């Protein structure tokens, strides 16, 4: 690591030149002692500046500086915000610059554990360290860096006095009488450089402070005027009814008081003014944290309720996890239990153990909609302060929750993959619920996998790690079989019984003239719902993205790559079928290669169409929908799930979202409307994802006293993923998947790295991708590596944002070693990709 290049542009954090910021600071820093400690600094700047860390020396006046502290550094011809990562290394023959100044704050932005995790994420996922740190900080925290002037108390002028030494000094000090001021906003009649020199002179004379400060950009603490009762004052005999009512409200609120706007809305603003004038109430400005859980039922406080009786398998699981917590054993524990097997009750028990040991915990869920139900459960069971972290929160809510976690006031953090980056210290337990879910993989830099990040965090913290799933990821299953993870089984449901399963062959439905999305069996089952008994149904559409898999409607055959046996994808550009595994191109068949039929069609149909069809057929049924479009509307997913759980909806239609974490005993019917779209995606996880989705969906049925029934509609009833669910034999499915992974060197037997190139010109993109692939193959061959490079192949969505996209896939024991340094724009890098599309 060496000093910053002068060619880089400064990013969003600080757009201040050295001369404007500190006057002759650059000249002064050049003369400082440079024999101090060397530190690596992540530069919060756009472009090449943020890709790696740079080394700076700590001047004596700033020593010591801790990892995680924000600093101001010279970067090229500008000054930039940086965050200290830890010890640095000098580059031979390069003069290392000193840090200009530290940024005012309460110490490091992140605790040591979070900084250690950030270092691992940056290294493992080839992510720029500055972007990793940004992802771990609340939104807006790094957006506004300002030089702030504040008078020292000892420099206050006497009332009516004048600073005889220099009237201009007195004018500057007088401008600071009302409090700290941003230097950029101070009047500068002599010009900005002269003002900065004057400020530095006054600072040297002990008259004021000059501090670099991060000012919150829209997500800082919220302050509200609070009204409180004045203690010890008796109520006058003659008060109006509204005044008396306002006093009663303030008395009920206790010392915390009530926000003045809220009290004014109830009783009128004049009432509060009259109470203050009589000395009965006082008003003061206080911080009012934005709490995303404020509208939910309050959590338990006081003695913990008696634990629900646990079954033998649950009790054994709790004992094993408790032992890991007490021993600080980070070996992952796979809680492999059937849907409805009681995993949430186990989570509550072991979270209580963690808190009793004086340590904090993280519980990850794959989707925003699943966070609130599990928070409600934990708040009812535990006397704990629970924080919520996910991307659906407003910036202010997320920032306030982050500050509460950072200050140590939160015992448990519940959230999506974002919660894996929570600024906790002293972590004793990490739970990853539904560990198999692809939502744990981030699709933007840093492209981390939250499950794997949680495992690494457990190793760094000496914390127990629990991976819960009824349908473990194939790599998790492989590692459990190899003994790398310890498996805890929950083989039995706690209530209800497994549903009966019916597989409907859609080829036969077509022969019978059915053209809609609902088979005859599913229509009959929906018509047979006993609404008087409260029966409810869930309909799942296994769909992702556009429908580009070509399938024969007569025999169900999908055109596949002769080399890899993976389904081929239709690309309109070039009118060809492409393999996304090896890159092979094949002409589009006009007739089915297997049966000769000309009825070749694309698979399609979305949730909105399914919702309309159900409503048209059953106008008396109350139908709700849960998919990405609904989730993106703030609070909409929670409203739909609450309505379904409360019996205000009869049928819930949706994508995989409706298969996760829904525990509604009244669900007696689950319909998998189409198992084949995702099943035939040209991705090695396609069969795994289909098996998991169907098994999870079917597990929603029959949890109550009434029997459950599941219907799977498919063109491929003999596919191993379908058979595994229908027969209840997952081991055979995992055997075949692991064997395929072993043959191709895929996880858990190897690692993958996907490179995506995006350029405006298609031919240029293909040539550039092909040239880089050849270089990678040469490097792999020169090192005699067991690594292979596949591609280039068009991305599943070949053109996006007016750019043509091509993928390269590096597969082997250590693909990062073959790649070396990330290639940078226009390439993007995805280490351990969730999909090769």
XYZ file of N, CA and C in Angstrom, residues 566-683:
354
model
N -27.352 -28.909 -18.357
C -28.112 -27.794 -17.792
C -29.062 -27.252 -18.857
N -30.254 -26.771 -18.448
C -31.182 -26.207 -19.431
C -30.562 -25.039 -20.178
N -30.861 -24.958 -21.463
C -30.385 -23.863 -22.292
C -31.358 -22.688 -22.205
N -30.828 -21.485 -22.390
C -31.625 -20.265 -22.277
C -31.742 -19.616 -23.639
N -32.949 -19.172 -23.951
C -33.184 -18.486 -25.222
C -32.746 -17.027 -25.106
N -31.925 -16.578 -26.064
C -31.503 -15.188 -26.146
C -32.004 -14.614 -27.466
N -32.773 -13.539 -27.335
C -33.337 -12.938 -28.540
C -32.224 -12.428 -29.449
N -31.170 -11.848 -28.832
C -30.023 -11.402 -29.622
C -29.321 -12.636 -30.189
N -29.342 -12.775 -31.502
C -28.720 -13.929 -32.135
C -29.653 -15.097 -32.307
N -30.827 -15.065 -31.698
C -31.831 -16.127 -31.788
C -31.180 -17.485 -31.537
N -30.528 -17.614 -30.399
C -29.839 -18.859 -30.067
C -30.188 -19.286 -28.647
N -29.903 -20.560 -28.372
C -29.956 -21.081 -27.011
C -28.529 -21.141 -26.490
N -28.324 -20.640 -25.265
C -26.981 -20.590 -24.682
C -26.944 -21.350 -23.372
N -25.806 -21.998 -23.122
C -25.569 -22.640 -21.827
C -24.853 -21.650 -20.926
N -25.413 -21.392 -19.757
C -24.794 -20.452 -18.836
C -23.785 -21.133 -17.920
N -23.560 -22.415 -18.172
C -22.576 -23.142 -17.377
C -21.237 -23.220 -18.106
N -21.286 -23.550 -19.412
C -20.040 -23.684 -20.169
C -19.943 -22.709 -21.335
N -21.031 -22.014 -21.649
C -21.004 -21.025 -22.713
C -21.372 -21.551 -24.088
N -21.680 -22.837 -24.219
C -21.984 -23.442 -25.516
C -23.245 -22.836 -26.120
N -23.228 -22.567 -27.433
C -24.384 -22.028 -28.145
C -25.002 -23.118 -29.017
N -26.354 -23.152 -29.072
C -27.075 -24.170 -29.824
C -28.227 -23.513 -30.569
N -28.480 -23.883 -31.823
C -29.627 -23.301 -32.541
C -30.942 -23.671 -31.864
N -31.924 -22.816 -32.023
C -33.245 -23.039 -31.450
C -33.981 -24.098 -32.267
N -34.436 -25.134 -31.598
C -35.164 -26.206 -32.294
C -36.580 -25.756 -32.624
N -37.067 -26.156 -33.794
C -38.452 -25.845 -34.160
C -39.392 -26.958 -33.731
N -38.829 -28.151 -33.496
C -39.607 -29.276 -32.984
C -38.871 -29.894 -31.797
N -39.629 -30.514 -30.933
C -39.037 -31.121 -29.737
C -38.069 -32.227 -30.150
N -36.814 -32.168 -29.702
C -35.843 -33.208 -30.072
C -36.221 -34.586 -29.540
N -37.108 -34.630 -28.548
C -37.418 -35.913 -27.919
C -38.647 -36.590 -28.536
N -39.726 -35.791 -28.733
C -40.962 -36.418 -29.233
C -41.396 -35.906 -30.595
N -40.713 -34.860 -31.119
C -41.038 -34.332 -32.430
C -42.188 -33.356 -32.452
N -42.772 -33.036 -31.313
C -43.906 -32.126 -31.277
C -43.468 -30.710 -31.635
N -44.380 -29.987 -32.295
C -44.112 -28.580 -32.609
C -44.618 -27.655 -31.514
N -45.217 -28.219 -30.470
C -45.791 -27.374 -29.406
C -44.704 -27.035 -28.382
N -43.766 -26.205 -28.817
C -42.701 -25.717 -27.935
C -43.082 -24.321 -27.486
N -43.066 -24.101 -26.195
C -43.516 -22.827 -25.658
C -42.562 -22.355 -24.556
N -42.637 -21.048 -24.307
C -41.916 -20.492 -23.164
C -42.811 -20.592 -21.934
N -42.191 -20.824 -20.799
C -42.947 -20.866 -19.545
C -43.180 -19.451 -19.055
N -44.347 -19.161 -18.533
C -44.628 -17.794 -18.076
C -45.848 -17.723 -17.195
N -46.248 -16.500 -16.918
C -47.404 -16.260 -16.058
C -46.955 -15.780 -14.698
N -47.495 -14.638 -14.249
C -47.060 -14.048 -13.003
C -48.125 -14.077 -11.926
N -47.784 -13.521 -10.771
C -48.676 -13.550 -9.614
C -49.928 -12.716 -9.835
N -49.799 -11.597 -10.550
C -50.987 -10.775 -10.777
C -52.003 -11.519 -11.636
N -51.520 -12.219 -12.654
C -52.432 -13.002 -13.489
C -53.085 -14.105 -12.663
N -52.311 -14.759 -11.782
C -52.862 -15.814 -10.937
C -53.912 -15.246 -9.982
N -53.627 -14.095 -9.402
C -54.589 -13.461 -8.495
C -55.899 -13.163 -9.212
N -55.807 -12.636 -10.446
C -57.018 -12.324 -11.206
C -57.817 -13.583 -11.530
N -57.113 -14.652 -11.900
C -57.808 -15.887 -12.254
C -58.549 -16.463 -11.050
N -57.924 -16.428 -9.890
C -58.581 -16.928 -8.680
C -59.799 -16.073 -8.341
N -59.649 -14.758 -8.429
C -60.774 -13.872 -8.122
C -61.922 -14.058 -9.101
N -61.587 -14.271 -10.391
C -62.638 -14.472 -11.385
C -63.398 -15.780 -11.138
N -62.683 -16.822 -10.764
C -63.315 -18.116 -10.536
C -64.072 -18.168 -9.213
N -63.531 -17.478 -8.188
C -64.111 -17.555 -6.851
C -64.331 -16.142 -6.314
N -65.336 -15.454 -6.823
C -65.536 -14.051 -6.436
C -65.870 -13.859 -4.960
N -66.323 -14.880 -4.268
C -66.673 -14.719 -2.852
C -65.474 -14.877 -1.926
N -64.363 -15.380 -2.448
C -63.178 -15.582 -1.611
C -62.362 -14.291 -1.534
N -61.817 -14.056 -0.365
C -60.975 -12.873 -0.145
C -59.534 -13.254 -0.468
N -58.946 -12.597 -1.471
C -57.631 -12.979 -1.989
C -56.634 -11.855 -1.748
N -55.463 -12.200 -1.231
C -54.364 -11.257 -1.064
C -53.148 -11.733 -1.825
N -52.244 -10.801 -2.113
C -51.050 -11.135 -2.901
C -49.806 -10.655 -2.181
N -48.744 -11.484 -2.221
C -47.473 -11.120 -1.608
C -46.357 -11.474 -2.582
N -45.760 -10.437 -3.165
C -44.621 -10.636 -4.059
C -43.715 -9.416 -3.932
N -42.735 -9.304 -4.782
C -41.762 -8.211 -4.662
C -42.417 -6.841 -4.811
N -43.388 -6.749 -5.699
C -44.053 -5.469 -5.884
C -44.738 -5.014 -4.601
N -45.329 -5.953 -3.863
C -45.994 -5.615 -2.605
C -44.964 -5.273 -1.536
N -43.906 -6.064 -1.453
C -42.897 -5.857 -0.415
C -42.241 -4.491 -0.543
N -42.091 -4.002 -1.769
C -41.415 -2.719 -1.965
C -42.229 -1.539 -1.439
N -43.534 -1.732 -1.221
C -44.353 -0.670 -0.626
C -44.247 -0.782 0.888
N -43.796 0.269 1.508
C -43.472 0.223 2.928
C -44.680 -0.195 3.772
N -44.483 -1.234 4.575
C -45.519 -1.707 5.475
C -46.555 -2.595 4.826
N -46.541 -2.717 3.492
C -47.583 -3.477 2.796
C -47.486 -4.965 3.113
N -46.265 -5.516 3.131
C -46.101 -6.945 3.403
C -46.622 -7.305 4.786
N -46.302 -6.477 5.786
C -46.772 -6.739 7.147
C -48.298 -6.702 7.208
N -48.900 -5.773 6.472
C -50.365 -5.689 6.476
C -50.996 -6.935 5.852
N -50.420 -7.413 4.751
C -50.964 -8.611 4.101
C -50.814 -9.824 5.017
N -49.638 -9.994 5.604
C -49.423 -11.146 6.475
C -50.292 -11.078 7.726
N -50.437 -9.887 8.303
C -51.300 -9.744 9.476
C -52.746 -10.073 9.123
N -53.183 -9.627 7.928
C -54.555 -9.909 7.507
C -54.769 -11.407 7.293
N -53.768 -12.077 6.726
C -53.902 -13.521 6.496
C -53.883 -14.277 7.826
N -52.958 -13.906 8.698
C -52.880 -14.570 10.001
C -54.129 -14.305 10.836
N -54.742 -13.134 10.642
C -55.939 -12.791 11.396
C -57.221 -13.322 10.793
N -57.140 -14.082 9.702
C -58.321 -14.670 9.102
C -59.114 -13.723 8.242
N -58.552 -12.574 7.882
C -59.273 -11.608 7.053
C -59.047 -11.849 5.561
N -58.213 -12.831 5.235
C -58.028 -13.281 3.858
C -58.226 -14.788 3.815
N -58.833 -15.270 2.734
C -59.030 -16.714 2.572
C -57.890 -17.365 1.807
N -57.355 -16.635 0.823
C -56.303 -17.186 -0.032
C -55.166 -16.181 -0.113
N -53.961 -16.670 0.028
C -52.771 -15.836 -0.137
C -52.013 -16.336 -1.354
N -51.864 -15.467 -2.348
C -51.176 -15.781 -3.597
C -49.819 -15.105 -3.569
N -48.779 -15.791 -4.032
C -47.485 -15.118 -4.054
C -46.365 -15.977 -4.586
N -45.194 -15.399 -4.524
C -43.968 -16.085 -4.930
C -43.400 -16.816 -3.715
N -42.115 -17.058 -3.728
C -41.490 -17.789 -2.623
C -41.671 -17.092 -1.290
N -42.014 -15.804 -1.299
C -42.203 -15.070 -0.049
C -43.275 -15.709 0.823
N -44.289 -16.326 0.212
C -45.380 -16.885 1.011
C -45.011 -18.234 1.608
N -43.840 -18.748 1.298
C -43.427 -20.050 1.841
C -42.551 -19.910 3.070
N -42.232 -18.682 3.458
C -41.217 -18.476 4.489
C -41.842 -18.005 5.792
N -41.757 -18.836 6.811
C -42.074 -18.399 8.156
C -43.534 -18.170 8.451
N -44.451 -18.542 7.554
C -45.869 -18.359 7.820
C -46.363 -19.548 8.642
N -46.798 -19.277 9.848
C -47.285 -20.323 10.743
C -48.738 -20.016 11.078
N -49.638 -20.410 10.181
C -51.068 -20.143 10.335
C -51.780 -21.490 10.392
N -52.253 -21.908 11.570
C -52.866 -23.238 11.703
C -54.064 -23.467 10.800
N -54.733 -22.394 10.344
C -55.929 -22.560 9.523
C -55.627 -22.925 8.075
N -54.354 -22.895 7.665
C -54.010 -23.239 6.281
C -54.153 -24.751 6.097
N -55.111 -25.126 5.259
C -55.332 -26.548 4.983
C -54.980 -26.934 3.561
N -54.740 -25.933 2.700
C -54.438 -26.221 1.297
C -53.269 -25.374 0.829
N -52.305 -26.028 0.185
C -51.198 -25.335 -0.468
C -51.146 -25.813 -1.910
N -51.120 -24.861 -2.827
C -51.007 -25.210 -4.236
C -49.745 -24.639 -4.839
N -48.899 -25.498 -5.402
C -47.727 -25.051 -6.158
C -48.188 -24.942 -7.605
N -48.451 -23.728 -8.035
C -49.120 -23.532 -9.321
C -48.205 -23.895 -10.479
N -46.931 -23.558 -10.369
C -45.985 -23.911 -11.425
C -44.633 -24.165 -10.801
N -44.202 -25.421 -10.843
C -42.907 -25.772 -10.276
C -41.795 -25.692 -11.306
N -42.141 -25.425 -12.576
C -41.182 -25.688 -13.641
C -40.362 -24.504 -14.116
N -40.824 -23.268 -13.919
C -40.078 -22.131 -14.439
C -38.712 -22.056 -13.768
N -38.708 -22.009 -12.440
C -37.427 -21.950 -11.729
C -36.681 -23.273 -11.818
N -37.422 -24.364 -11.924
C -36.784 -25.678 -11.993
C -35.894 -25.793 -13.217
N -36.289 -25.143 -14.303
C -35.552 -25.273 -15.554
C -34.652 -24.085 -15.852
N -34.402 -23.261 -14.865
C -33.421 -22.213 -15.094
C -32.051 -22.846 -15.315
N -31.224 -22.253 -16.167
C -29.912 -22.832 -16.487
C -28.897 -22.539 -15.401
N -29.183 -22.958 -14.204
C -28.334 -22.655 -13.066
C -28.195 -23.918 -12.227
